[in-house]
Coordinates of C-alpha atoms in Angstrom, one line a residue:
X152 CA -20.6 9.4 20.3
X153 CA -18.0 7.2 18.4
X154 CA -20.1 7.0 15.6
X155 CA -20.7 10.8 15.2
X156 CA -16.5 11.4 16.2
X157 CA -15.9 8.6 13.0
X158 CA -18.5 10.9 10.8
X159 CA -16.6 14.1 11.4
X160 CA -13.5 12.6 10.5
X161 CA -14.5 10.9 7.3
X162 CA -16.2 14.4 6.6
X163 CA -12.7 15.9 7.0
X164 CA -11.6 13.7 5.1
X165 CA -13.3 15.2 1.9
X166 CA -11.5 18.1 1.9
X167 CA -7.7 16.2 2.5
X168 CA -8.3 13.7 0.0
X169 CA -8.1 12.7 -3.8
X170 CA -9.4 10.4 -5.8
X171 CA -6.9 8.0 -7.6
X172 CA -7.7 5.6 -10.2
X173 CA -6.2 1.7 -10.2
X174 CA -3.9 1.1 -13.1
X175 CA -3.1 -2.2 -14.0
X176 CA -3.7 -5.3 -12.2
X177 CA -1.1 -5.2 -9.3
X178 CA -3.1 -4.9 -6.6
X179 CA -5.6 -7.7 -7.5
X180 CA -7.4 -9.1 -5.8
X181 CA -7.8 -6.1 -3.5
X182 CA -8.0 -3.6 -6.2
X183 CA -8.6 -4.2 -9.7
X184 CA -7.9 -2.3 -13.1
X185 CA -9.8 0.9 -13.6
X186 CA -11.1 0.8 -10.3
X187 CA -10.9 4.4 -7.9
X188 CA -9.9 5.0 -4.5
X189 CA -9.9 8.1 -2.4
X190 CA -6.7 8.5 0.0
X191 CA -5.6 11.0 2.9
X192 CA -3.4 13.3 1.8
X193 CA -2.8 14.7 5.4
X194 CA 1.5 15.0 6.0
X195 CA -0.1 14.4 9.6
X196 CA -1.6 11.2 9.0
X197 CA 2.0 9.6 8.2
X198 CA 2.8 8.9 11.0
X199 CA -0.2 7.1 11.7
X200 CA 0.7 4.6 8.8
X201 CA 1.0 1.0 9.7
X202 CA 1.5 -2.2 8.0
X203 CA -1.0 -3.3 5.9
X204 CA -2.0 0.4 4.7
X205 CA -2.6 1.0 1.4
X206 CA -0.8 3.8 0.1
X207 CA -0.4 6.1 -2.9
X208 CA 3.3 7.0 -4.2
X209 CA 5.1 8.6 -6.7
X210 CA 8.9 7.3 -7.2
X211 CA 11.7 9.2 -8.5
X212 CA 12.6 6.7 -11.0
X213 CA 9.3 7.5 -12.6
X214 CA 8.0 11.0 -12.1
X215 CA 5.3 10.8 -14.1
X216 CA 3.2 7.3 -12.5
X217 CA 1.3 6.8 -9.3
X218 CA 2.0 4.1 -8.0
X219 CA -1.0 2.6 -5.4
X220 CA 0.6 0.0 -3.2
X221 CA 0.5 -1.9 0.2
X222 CA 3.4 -1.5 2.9
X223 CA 4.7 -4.0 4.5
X224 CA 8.3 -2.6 5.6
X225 CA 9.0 0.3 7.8
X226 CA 11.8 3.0 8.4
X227 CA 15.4 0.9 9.5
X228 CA 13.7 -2.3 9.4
X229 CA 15.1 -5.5 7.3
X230 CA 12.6 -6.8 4.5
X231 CA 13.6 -10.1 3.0
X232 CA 11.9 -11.7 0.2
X233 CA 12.6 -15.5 0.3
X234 CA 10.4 -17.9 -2.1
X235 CA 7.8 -15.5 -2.1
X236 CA 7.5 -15.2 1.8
X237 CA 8.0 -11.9 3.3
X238 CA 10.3 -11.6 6.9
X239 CA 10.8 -7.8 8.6
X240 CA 13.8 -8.1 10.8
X241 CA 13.9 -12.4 10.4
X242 CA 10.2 -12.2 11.4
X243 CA 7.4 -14.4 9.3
X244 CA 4.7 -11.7 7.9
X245 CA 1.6 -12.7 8.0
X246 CA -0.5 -11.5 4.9
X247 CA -3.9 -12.4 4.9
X248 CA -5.2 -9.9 2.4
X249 CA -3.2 -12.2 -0.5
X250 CA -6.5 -14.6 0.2
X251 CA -4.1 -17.8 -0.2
X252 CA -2.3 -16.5 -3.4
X253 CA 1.3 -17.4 -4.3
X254 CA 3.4 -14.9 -2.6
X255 CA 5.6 -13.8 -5.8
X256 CA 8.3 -15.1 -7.3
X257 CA 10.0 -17.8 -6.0
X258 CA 13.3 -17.4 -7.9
X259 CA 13.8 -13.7 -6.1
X260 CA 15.8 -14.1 -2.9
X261 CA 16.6 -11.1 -1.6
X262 CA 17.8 -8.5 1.4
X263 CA 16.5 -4.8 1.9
X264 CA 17.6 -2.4 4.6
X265 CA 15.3 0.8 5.0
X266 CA 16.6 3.7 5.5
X267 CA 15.5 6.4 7.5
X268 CA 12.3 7.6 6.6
X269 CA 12.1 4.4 3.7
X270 CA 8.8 2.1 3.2
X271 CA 8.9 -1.1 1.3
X272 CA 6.0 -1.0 -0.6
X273 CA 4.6 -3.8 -2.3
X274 CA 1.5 -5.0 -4.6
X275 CA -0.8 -7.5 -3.4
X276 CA -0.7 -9.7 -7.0
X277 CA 3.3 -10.6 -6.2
X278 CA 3.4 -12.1 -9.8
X279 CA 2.3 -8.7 -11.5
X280 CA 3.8 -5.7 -9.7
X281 CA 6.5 -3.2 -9.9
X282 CA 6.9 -2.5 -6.7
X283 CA 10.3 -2.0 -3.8
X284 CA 10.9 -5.8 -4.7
X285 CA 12.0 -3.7 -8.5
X286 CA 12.9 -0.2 -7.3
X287 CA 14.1 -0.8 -3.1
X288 CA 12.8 1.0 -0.4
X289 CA 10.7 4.1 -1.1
X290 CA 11.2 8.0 0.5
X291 CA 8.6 8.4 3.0
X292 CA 8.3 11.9 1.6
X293 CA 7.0 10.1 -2.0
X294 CA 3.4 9.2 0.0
X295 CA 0.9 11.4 -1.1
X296 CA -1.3 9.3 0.5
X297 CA -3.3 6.6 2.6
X298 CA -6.0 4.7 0.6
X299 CA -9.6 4.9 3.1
X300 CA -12.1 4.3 0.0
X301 CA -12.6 2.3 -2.5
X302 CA -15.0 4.4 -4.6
X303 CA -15.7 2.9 -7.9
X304 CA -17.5 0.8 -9.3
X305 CA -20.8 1.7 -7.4
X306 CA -21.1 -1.9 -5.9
X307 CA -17.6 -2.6 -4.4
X308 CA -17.4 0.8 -2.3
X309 CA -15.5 -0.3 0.5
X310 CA -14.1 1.5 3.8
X311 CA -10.2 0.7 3.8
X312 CA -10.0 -1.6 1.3
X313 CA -8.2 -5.5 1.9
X314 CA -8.4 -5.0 5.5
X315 CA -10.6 -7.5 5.9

């Protein structure tokens, strides 16, 4: 019965989603260059988001980019960036879809607070992204999406990609 309940849903799913294609390299090694993903665009599935999810994004500061990154900060939580390691609310976060990669740079030492209805929203390749570590905490309301599929190439299709 699961099985059939999961079918519906991803069937659903066709008709709330859009593709998106992976520019540039910040996501590696989840996502790579010219790769495409589906995502959700349900306003419903929001507030099922959790930490970890891979989202699509457009910022204000840049109208016309998508921006495809992974969340790891919530509404009125505390992200700090210290030596590459991420803390929410002086908490350790655990990140096992970096696969043992250096965690960014470890000159930026830094303090966020997220606002109401904020997400600090990061790419997995912490050398290579501009992400809220550049541009803070991002509007919840900027989401047009949750990544569920990697789609392209062929080979690497994938159900909710860098989950693991």
């Amino acid at each position: 019965m699961g099985m059939i309940i999961r079918f519906v849903q991803r069937l659903i799913n066709l008709f709330t989603s859009a593709r998106f294609v992976v520019k540039g390299n910040s996501m590696l090694p989840t996502l790579g260059d010219g790769e495409s993903v589906v995502a959700v665009r349900s306003r419903s599935s929001w507030n099922r988001l959790v930490r970890g999810d891979i989202v699509v994004f457009r910022h204000l500061e840049f109208p016309d980019r998508v921006f495809i990154k992974r969340i790891v900060g919530f509404p009125d939580e505390q992200v700090r960036v210290e030596n590459g390691a991420v803390y929410i609310d002086d908490v350790f976060l655990e990140e096992p879809y970096l696969d043992g990669q250096e965690g960014g740079r470890q000159d930026l030492n830094r303090t966020w607070w997220n606002g109401r209805g904020e997400l600090f929203l990061v790419g997995d390749n912490r050398q290579d992204s501009q992400d809220s570590r550049t541009f803070g905490p991002v509007d919840g309301g900027m989401i047009l999406g949750r990544v569920w599929l990697r789609c392209w190439p062929l080979g690497a299709w994938e159900m909710e990609p860098g989950r693991g």
